[in-house]
Coordinates of C-alpha atoms in Angstrom, one line a residue:
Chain A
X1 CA -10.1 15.4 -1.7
X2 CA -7.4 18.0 -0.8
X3 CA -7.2 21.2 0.1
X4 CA -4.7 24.0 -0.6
X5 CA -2.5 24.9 -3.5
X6 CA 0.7 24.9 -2.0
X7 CA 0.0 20.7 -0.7
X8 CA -1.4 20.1 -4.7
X9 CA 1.9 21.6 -5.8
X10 CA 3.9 19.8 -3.2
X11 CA 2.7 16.6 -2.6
X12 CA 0.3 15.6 -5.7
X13 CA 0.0 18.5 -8.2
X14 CA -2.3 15.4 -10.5
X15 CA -5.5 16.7 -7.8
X16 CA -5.3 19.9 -9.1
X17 CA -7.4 19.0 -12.3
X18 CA -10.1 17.8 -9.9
X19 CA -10.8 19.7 -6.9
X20 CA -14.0 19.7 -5.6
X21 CA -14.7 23.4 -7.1
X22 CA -13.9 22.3 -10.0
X23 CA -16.4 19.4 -10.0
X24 CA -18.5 21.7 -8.7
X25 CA -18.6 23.3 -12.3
X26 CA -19.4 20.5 -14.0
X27 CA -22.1 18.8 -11.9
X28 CA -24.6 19.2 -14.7
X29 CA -22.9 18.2 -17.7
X30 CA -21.6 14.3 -18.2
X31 CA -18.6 12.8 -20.0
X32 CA -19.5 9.9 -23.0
X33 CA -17.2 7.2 -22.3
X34 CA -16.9 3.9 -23.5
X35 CA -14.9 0.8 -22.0
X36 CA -12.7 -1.1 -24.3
X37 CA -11.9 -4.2 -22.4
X38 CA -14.7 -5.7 -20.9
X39 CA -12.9 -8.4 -18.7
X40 CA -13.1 -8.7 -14.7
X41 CA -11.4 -5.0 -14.0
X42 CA -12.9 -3.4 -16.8
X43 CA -16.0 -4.8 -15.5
X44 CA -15.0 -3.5 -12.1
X45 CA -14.4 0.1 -13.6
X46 CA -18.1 -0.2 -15.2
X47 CA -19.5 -0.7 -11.5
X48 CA -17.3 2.5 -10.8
X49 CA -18.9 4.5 -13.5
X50 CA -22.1 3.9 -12.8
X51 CA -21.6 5.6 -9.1
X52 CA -19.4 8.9 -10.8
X53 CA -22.5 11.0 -11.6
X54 CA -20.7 13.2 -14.2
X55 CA -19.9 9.8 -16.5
X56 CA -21.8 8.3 -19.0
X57 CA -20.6 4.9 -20.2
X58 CA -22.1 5.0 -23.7
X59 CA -20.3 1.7 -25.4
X60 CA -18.7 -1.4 -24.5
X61 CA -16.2 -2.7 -26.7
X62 CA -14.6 -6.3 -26.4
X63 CA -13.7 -9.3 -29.6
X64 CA -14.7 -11.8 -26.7
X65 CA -18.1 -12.1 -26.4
X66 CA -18.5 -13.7 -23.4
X67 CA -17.0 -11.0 -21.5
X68 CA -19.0 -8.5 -23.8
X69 CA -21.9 -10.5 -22.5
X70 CA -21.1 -9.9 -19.2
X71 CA -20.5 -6.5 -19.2
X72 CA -23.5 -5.2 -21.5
X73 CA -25.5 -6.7 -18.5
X74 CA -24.5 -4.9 -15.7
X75 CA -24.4 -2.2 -18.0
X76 CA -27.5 -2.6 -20.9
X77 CA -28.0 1.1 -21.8
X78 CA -24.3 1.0 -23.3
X79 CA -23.8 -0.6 -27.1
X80 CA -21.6 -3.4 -26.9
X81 CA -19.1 -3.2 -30.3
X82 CA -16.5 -5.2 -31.3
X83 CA -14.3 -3.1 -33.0
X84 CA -12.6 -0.4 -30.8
X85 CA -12.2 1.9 -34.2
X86 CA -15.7 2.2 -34.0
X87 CA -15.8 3.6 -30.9
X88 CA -13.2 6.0 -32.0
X89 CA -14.8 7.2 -34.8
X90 CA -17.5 8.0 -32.8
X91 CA -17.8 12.0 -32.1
X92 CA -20.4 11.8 -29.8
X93 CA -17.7 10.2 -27.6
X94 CA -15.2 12.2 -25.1
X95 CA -12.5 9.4 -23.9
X96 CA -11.8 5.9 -23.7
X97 CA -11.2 3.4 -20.7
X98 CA -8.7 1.3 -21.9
X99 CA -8.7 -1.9 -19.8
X100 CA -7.2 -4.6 -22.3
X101 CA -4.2 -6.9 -21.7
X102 CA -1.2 -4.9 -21.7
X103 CA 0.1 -5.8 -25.1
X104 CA -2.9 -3.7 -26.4
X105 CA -2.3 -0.8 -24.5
X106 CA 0.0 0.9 -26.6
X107 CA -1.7 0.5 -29.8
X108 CA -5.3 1.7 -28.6
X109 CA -3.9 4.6 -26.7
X110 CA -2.2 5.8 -30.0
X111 CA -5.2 5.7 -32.0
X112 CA -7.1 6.6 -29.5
X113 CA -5.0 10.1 -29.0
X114 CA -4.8 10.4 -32.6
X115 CA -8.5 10.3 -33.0
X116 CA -8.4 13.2 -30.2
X117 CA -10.3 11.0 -27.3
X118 CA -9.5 11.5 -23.8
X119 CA -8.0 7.9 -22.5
X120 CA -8.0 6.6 -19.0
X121 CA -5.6 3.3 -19.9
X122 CA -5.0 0.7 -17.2
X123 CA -1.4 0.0 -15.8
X124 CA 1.1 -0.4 -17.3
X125 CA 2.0 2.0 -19.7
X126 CA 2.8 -0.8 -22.4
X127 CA 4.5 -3.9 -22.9
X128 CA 7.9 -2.3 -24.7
X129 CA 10.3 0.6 -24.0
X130 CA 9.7 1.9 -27.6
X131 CA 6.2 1.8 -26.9
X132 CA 6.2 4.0 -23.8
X133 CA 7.9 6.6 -25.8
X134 CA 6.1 6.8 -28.7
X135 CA 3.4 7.1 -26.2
X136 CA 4.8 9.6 -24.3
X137 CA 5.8 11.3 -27.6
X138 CA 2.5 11.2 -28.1
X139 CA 0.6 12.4 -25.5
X140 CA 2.8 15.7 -25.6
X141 CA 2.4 16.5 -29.1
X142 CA -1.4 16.3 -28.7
X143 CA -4.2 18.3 -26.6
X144 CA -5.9 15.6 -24.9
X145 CA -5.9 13.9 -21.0
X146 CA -4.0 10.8 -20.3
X147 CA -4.3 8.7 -17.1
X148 CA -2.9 6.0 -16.3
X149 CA -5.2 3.9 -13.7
X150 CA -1.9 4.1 -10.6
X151 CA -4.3 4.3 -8.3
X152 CA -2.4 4.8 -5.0
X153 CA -1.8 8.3 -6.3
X154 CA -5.2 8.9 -5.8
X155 CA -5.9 7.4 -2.2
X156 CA -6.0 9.1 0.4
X157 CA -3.5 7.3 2.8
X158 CA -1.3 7.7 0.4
X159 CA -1.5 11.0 -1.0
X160 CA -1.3 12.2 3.1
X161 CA 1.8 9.5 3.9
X162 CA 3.6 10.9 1.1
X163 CA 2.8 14.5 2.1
X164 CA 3.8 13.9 5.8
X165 CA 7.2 11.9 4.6
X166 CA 7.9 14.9 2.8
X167 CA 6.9 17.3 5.8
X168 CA 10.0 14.8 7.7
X169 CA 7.4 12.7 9.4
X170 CA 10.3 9.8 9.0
X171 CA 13.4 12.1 8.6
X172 CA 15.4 11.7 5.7
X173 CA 14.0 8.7 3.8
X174 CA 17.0 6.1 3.3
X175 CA 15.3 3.4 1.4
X176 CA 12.4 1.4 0.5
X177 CA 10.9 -1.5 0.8
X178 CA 8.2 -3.3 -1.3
X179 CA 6.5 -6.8 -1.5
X180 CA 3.8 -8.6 -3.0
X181 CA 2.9 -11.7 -1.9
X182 CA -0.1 -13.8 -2.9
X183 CA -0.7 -17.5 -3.4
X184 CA -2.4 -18.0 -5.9
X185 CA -1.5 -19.2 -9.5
X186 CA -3.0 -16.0 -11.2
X187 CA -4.7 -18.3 -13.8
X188 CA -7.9 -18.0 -15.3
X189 CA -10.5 -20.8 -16.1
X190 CA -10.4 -21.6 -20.2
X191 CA -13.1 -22.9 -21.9
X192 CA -11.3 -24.0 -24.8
X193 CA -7.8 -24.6 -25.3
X194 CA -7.1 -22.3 -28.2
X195 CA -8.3 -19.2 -25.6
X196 CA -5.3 -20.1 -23.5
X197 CA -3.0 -17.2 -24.6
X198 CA -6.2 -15.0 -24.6
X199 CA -8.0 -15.3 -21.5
X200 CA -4.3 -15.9 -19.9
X201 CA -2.3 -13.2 -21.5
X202 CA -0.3 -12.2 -17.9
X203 CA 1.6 -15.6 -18.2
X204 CA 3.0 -14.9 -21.3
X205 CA 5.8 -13.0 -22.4
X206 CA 4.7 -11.8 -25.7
X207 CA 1.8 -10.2 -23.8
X208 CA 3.0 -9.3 -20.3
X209 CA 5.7 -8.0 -18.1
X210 CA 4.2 -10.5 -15.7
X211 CA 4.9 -9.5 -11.8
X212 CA 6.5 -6.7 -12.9
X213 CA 4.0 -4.9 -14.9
X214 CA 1.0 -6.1 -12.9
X215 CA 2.2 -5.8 -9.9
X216 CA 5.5 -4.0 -9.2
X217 CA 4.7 -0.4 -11.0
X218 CA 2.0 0.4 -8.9
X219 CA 4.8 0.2 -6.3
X220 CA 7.8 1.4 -7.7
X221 CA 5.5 4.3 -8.5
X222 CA 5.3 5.3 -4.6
X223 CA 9.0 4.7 -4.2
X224 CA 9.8 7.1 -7.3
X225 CA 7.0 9.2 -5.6
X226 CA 8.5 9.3 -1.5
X227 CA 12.2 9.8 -3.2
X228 CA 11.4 12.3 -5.8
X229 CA 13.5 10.6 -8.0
X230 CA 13.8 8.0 -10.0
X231 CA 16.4 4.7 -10.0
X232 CA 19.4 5.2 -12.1
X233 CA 20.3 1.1 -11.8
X234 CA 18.5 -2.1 -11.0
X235 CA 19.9 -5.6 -10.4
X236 CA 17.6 -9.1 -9.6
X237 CA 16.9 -12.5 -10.6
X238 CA 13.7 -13.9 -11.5
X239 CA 12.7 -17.6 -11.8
X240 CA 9.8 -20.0 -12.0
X241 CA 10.1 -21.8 -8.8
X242 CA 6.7 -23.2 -7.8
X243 CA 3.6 -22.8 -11.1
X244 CA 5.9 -24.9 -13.8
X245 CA 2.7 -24.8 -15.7
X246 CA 3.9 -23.6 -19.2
X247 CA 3.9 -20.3 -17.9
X248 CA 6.9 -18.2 -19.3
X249 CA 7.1 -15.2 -16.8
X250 CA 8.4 -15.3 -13.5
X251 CA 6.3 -16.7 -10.3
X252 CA 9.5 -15.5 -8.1
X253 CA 11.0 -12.0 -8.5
X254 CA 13.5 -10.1 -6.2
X255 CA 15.1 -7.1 -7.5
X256 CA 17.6 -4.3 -6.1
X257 CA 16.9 -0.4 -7.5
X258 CA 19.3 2.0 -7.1
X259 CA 18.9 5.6 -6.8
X260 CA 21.9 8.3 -7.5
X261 CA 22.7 9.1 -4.1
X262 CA 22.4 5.5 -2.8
X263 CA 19.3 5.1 -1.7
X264 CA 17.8 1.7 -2.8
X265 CA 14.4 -0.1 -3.4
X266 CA 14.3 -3.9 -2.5
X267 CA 11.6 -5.2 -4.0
X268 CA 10.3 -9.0 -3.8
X269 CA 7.5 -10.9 -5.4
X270 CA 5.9 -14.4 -5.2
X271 CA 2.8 -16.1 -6.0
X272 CA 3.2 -19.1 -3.8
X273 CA 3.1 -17.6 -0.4
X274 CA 1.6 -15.0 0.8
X275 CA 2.6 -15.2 4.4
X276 CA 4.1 -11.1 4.1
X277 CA 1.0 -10.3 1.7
X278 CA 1.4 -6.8 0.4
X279 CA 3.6 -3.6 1.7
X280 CA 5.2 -0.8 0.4
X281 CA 7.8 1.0 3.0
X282 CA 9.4 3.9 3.2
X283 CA 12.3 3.8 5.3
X284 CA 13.6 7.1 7.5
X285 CA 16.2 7.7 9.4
X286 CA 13.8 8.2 12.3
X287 CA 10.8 5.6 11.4
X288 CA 9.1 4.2 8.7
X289 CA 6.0 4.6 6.9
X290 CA 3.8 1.6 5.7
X291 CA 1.4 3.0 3.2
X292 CA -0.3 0.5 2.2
X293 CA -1.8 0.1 6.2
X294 CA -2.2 3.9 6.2
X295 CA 0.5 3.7 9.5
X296 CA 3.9 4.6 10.5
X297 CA 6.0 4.0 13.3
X298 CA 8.9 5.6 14.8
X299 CA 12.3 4.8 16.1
X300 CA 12.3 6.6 19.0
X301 CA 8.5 7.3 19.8
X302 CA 7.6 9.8 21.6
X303 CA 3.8 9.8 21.4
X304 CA 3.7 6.2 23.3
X305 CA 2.2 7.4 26.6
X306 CA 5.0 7.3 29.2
X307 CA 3.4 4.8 31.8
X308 CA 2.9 2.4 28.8
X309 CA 6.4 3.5 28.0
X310 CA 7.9 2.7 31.4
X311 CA 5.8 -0.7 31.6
X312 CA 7.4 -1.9 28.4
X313 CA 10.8 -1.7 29.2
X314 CA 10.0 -3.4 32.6
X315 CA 8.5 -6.3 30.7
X316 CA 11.4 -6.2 28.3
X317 CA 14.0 -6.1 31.3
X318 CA 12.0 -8.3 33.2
X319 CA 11.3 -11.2 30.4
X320 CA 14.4 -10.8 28.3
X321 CA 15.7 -13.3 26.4
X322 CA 18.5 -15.7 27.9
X323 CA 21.9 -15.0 25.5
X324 CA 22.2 -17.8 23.6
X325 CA 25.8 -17.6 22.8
X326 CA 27.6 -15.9 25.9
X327 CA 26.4 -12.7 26.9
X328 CA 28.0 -10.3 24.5
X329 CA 25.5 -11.7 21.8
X330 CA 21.6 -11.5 21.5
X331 CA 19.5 -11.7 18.7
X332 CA 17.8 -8.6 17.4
X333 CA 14.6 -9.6 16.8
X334 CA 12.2 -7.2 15.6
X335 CA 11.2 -4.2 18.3
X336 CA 7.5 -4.0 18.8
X337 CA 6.7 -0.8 17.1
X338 CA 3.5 1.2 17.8
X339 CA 1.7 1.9 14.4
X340 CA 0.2 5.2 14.3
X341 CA -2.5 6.5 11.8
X342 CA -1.5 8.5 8.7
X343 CA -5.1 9.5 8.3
X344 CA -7.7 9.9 10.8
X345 CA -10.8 8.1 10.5
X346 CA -11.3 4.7 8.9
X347 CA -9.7 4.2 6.0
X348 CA -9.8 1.4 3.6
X349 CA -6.7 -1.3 3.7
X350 CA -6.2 -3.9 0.9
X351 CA -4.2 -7.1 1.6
X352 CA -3.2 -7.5 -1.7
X353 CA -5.0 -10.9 -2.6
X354 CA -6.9 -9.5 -5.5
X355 CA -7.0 -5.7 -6.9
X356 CA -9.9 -6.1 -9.2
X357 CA -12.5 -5.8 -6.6
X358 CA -10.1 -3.4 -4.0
X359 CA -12.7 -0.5 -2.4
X360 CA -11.9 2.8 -1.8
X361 CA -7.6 2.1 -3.1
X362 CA -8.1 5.2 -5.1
X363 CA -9.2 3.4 -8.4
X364 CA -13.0 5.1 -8.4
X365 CA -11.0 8.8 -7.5
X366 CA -8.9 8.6 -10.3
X367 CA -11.4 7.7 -13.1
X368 CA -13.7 10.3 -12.0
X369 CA -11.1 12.7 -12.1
X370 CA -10.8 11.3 -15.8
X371 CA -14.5 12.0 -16.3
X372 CA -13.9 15.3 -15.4
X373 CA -11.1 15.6 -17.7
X374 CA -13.2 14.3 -20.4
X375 CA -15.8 17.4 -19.9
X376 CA -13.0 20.1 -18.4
X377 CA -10.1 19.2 -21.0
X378 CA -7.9 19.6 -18.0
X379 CA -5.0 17.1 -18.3
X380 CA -3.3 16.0 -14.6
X381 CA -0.3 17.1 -14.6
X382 CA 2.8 14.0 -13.8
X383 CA 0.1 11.1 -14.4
X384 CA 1.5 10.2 -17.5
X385 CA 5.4 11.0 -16.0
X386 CA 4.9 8.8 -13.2
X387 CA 3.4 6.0 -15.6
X388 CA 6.0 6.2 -18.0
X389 CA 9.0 6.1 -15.2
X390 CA 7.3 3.1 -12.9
X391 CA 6.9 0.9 -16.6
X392 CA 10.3 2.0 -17.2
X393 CA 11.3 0.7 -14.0
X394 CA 9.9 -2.7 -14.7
X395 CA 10.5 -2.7 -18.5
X396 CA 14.3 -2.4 -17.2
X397 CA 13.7 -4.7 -14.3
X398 CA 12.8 -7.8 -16.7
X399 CA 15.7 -7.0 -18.4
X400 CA 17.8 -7.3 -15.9
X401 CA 16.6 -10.3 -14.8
X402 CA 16.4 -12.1 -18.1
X403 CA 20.4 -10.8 -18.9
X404 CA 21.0 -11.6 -15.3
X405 CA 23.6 -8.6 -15.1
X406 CA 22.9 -5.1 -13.7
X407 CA 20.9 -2.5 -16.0
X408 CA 21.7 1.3 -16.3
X409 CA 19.1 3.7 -17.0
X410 CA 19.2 4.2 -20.7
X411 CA 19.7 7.7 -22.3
X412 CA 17.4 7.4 -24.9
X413 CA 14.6 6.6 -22.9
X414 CA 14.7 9.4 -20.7
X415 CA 12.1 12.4 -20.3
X416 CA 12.4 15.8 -19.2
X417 CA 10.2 14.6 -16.3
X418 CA 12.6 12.5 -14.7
X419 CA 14.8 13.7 -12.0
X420 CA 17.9 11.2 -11.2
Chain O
X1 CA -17.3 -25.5 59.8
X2 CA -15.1 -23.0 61.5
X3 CA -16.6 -19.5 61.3
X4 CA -13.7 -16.9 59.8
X5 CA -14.2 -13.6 61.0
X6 CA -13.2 -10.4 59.1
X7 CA -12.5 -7.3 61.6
X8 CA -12.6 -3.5 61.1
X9 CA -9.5 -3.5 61.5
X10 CA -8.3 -6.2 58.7
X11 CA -10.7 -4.3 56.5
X12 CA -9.4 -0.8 57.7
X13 CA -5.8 -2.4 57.2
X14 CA -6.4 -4.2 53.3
X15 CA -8.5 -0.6 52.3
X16 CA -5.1 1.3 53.5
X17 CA -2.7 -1.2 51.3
X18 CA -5.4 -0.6 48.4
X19 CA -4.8 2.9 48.4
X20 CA -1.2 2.8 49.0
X21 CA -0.7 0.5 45.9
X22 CA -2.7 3.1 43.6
X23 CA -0.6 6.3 44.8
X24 CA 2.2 4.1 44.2
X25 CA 1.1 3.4 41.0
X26 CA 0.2 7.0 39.9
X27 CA 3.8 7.9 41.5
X28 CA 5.2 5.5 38.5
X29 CA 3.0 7.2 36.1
X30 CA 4.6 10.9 37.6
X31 CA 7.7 9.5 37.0
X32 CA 7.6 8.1 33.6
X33 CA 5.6 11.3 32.4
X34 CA 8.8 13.2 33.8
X35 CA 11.7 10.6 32.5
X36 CA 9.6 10.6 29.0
X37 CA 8.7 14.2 28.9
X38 CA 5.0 13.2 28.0
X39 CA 2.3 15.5 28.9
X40 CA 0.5 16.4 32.3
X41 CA -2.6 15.3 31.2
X42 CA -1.4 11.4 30.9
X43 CA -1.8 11.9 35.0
X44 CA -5.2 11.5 34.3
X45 CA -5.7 10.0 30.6
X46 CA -3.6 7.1 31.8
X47 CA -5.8 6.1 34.7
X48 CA -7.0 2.7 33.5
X49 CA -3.0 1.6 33.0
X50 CA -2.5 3.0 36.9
X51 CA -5.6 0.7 38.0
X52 CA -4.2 -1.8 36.4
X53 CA -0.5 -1.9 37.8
X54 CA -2.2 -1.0 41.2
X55 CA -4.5 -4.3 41.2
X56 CA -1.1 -5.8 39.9
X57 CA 0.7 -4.3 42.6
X58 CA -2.0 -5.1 45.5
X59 CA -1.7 -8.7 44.3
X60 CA 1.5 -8.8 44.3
X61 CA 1.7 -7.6 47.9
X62 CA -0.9 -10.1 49.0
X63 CA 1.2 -13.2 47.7
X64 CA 4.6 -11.8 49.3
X65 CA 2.1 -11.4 52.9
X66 CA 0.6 -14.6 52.5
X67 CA 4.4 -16.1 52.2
X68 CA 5.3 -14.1 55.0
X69 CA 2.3 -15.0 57.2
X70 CA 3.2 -18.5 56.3
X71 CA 7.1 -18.3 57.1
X72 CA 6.0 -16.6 60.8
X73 CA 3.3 -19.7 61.4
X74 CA 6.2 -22.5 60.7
X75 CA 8.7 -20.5 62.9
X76 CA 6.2 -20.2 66.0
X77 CA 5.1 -23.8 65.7
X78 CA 9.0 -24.4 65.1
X79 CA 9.7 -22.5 68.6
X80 CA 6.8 -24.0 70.3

């Protein structure tokens, strides 16, 4: 995927656990995983499995059977179990894929380090503050790998926008700017009423962060990642303004991050339009990188070829807009930028709608690298850093929201990872 | 039907304008390579974009002619 010790170091010291050479060493040998968490992404990570040739998903482990069903059949060699203790009692197994509602995650990924398994959890880290520390706590008093599934870390477009910001691509980077738009009401279909809080776990609050933790900490996680740093106060407002469905977490989020030194993420989420769909943006001084397109564009560009160039500003001259309000004032609509490739070659671009079927977003990279871990031992360095700070970030996000006042960083929650 | 008869010399006269149009449109591209400090190379990469303003150009020219043509036939029948 990369190349060079100095970028690993720089830019995203987590590949250095699985470069191709080291894959190269393990080619013959396979990790034993199991799934716990069999719904539609863990389902989605089984598909993924079954393509990393140095993985071997060996159980399945879910308390509803119909999505046990429906995973032991695209997968029938594994054993389906219903009890995840099982699974870690098993010694024959290497790691765990934890891909249960977020409320759970805490809890299994505890056992699960305690009963010395590898664990590839998905985001977020867990529902609570207390919980991200105990499982931060955790993970450094004991010798296994942790990942948390933040994909963009792993794609490419990312991983080379990031590099190039930080090579001054943009010039200094002055801000961010993140949204996720869909419209959709993010419910699942019930068959029976007493499944409700089950099956729909992200509309609750007892279960979920809701936009925040679903959605937001995959993003924050880039900003934290451009900045180098990490938010030291965050102010928003959050509201159910279109799904009044008995829902109890927001449909309607807009928050305000602030780093140390000024800089600032604005960050906005909806589920009833999704006219903006999904972008994260990191703002320079001299242009601005849209990662999730794989493009940036500059403020004064320079690689535009100069006939192209020189026609433009003829067109603008020559069809500018009439003043509406005397000739001293004219709107400043947006300039038509010229996106330019981060990454040569196709690359895979993902509008947001839905991330449980997303190809190529860096999701298959990062639980192969697990799979290696599983065999090498190698933990990736900052995975579990970056995890803990993005949750953090939306742990501290909801609570601003829900005390409607701004929210300091606190103390007691911060790790030796975190720069401010 | 009235026969319309193209000369040598009209030909001759609309190949000359042609080519006059696409020097001055590569002169445009000189110029915005040297106002935008853009690479020789775009004298020839940017071809299509100087085809393009010249047959934008030629076009031009024809409808300011034909106007012109027309202005000069009012004024002789004017002054006959």
């Amino acid at each position: 995927m990369a190349g060079g010790a100095a970028f690993l170091a720089s830019t995203a010291p987590w590949l250095s656990s699985c470069t191709p050479e080291k894959l190269a060493e393990v080619k013959k040998e396979k990790a034993r995983v199991a799934l716990i968490g069999s719904g539609s992404r863990g389902q989605y990570h089984i598909h993924n499995l079954m393509n990393i040739p140095h993985a071997e998903l060996v159980a399945i482990c879910d308390n509803y059977q119909v999505n046990l069903d429906a995973a032991l059949t695209i997968c029938p060699t594994a054993k389906g179990v219903k009890d995840y203790r099982e699974v870690l009692s098993d010694p024959t197994i290497d790691g765990v894929i934890i891909a249960t509602p977020l409320y759970n995650h805490a809890s299994i990924t505890l056992d699960a380090i305690s009963a010395g398994k590898h664990v590839f959890c998905e985001k977020s880290m867990a529902r609570t503050m207390d919980e991200c520390l105990a499982v931060y706590n955790s993970y450094v008093n004991h010798n296994v790998a942790l990942y948390y599934c933040m994909q963009r870390m792993y794609d490419e477009k990312y991983i080379k926008g990031i590099k190039q910001i930080k090579d001054g691509l943009i010039g200094d980077v002055v801000g961010m700017r993140c949204h996720w738009f869909r419209n959709a009401d993010w419910r699942r279909p019930v068959p029976s009423p007493e499944l409700e809080r089950q099956i729909n776990w992200r509309l609750y609050k007892e279960y979920s962060g809701g936009l925040m933790t679903e959605l937001a900490t995959h993003q924050l996680e880039v900003c934290n990642w451009a900045a180098g740093k990490i938010p030291t106060q965050v102010v928003g407002m959050g509201d159910i303004v279109y799904w009044k469905d008995g829902r109890e977490v927001y449909d309607s989020v807009s928050l305000t991050y602030r780093y140390a030194d000024g800089r600032k993420i604005n960050y906005e989420s909806l589920i009833s339009n999704k006219y903006n769909g999904m972008e994260d943006q990191i703002l320079g001084h001299n242009g601005t990188v849209d990662l999730t397109r794989g493009v940036y564009y500059l403020e004064e560009d320079n690689m535009i070829p100069g006939m192209r160039q020189l026609l433009d500003q003829i067109k603008t001259k020559a069809f500018a807009s009439i003043p509406t309000a005397g000739p001293s004032w004219k709107p400043e609509l947006k300039s038509d930028y010229v996106p330019h490739p981060l990454v040569s070659g196709g690359i895979s671009v993902n509008a947001g709608q839905s991330m449980i079927s997303a190809d190529h977003d860096g999701s298959d990279e990062i639980l192969s690298a697990f799979c290696q871990s599983c065999i090498t031992g190698e933990k990736a360095d900052d995975v579990v850093g970056e995890a803990y700070s993005s949750t953090m970030l939306c742990l501290l996000g909801n609570k601003a929201m829900e005390e409607g006042r701004m929210v300091e960083f606190p103390e007691e929650y911060k790790i030796p990872y975190m720069k401010f | 039907m009235k026969d319309i008869v193209i000369t040598g010399k009209m030909i001759k006269a609309e190949i000359l304008i042609a080519l006059g149009c696409l020097v001055f449109a590569e002169c445009l591209n000189l110029f915005a390579i040297i106002k935008y400090s853009r690479p020789v190379v775009e004298l020839v990469s940017m071809i299509g974009y100087v085809v393009i303003t010249a047959v934008l150009a030629y076009l031009i020219l024809a409808v300011i002619r034909l106007v012109v043509k027309f202005v000069l036939w009012i004024v002789n029948r004017i002054k006959k």
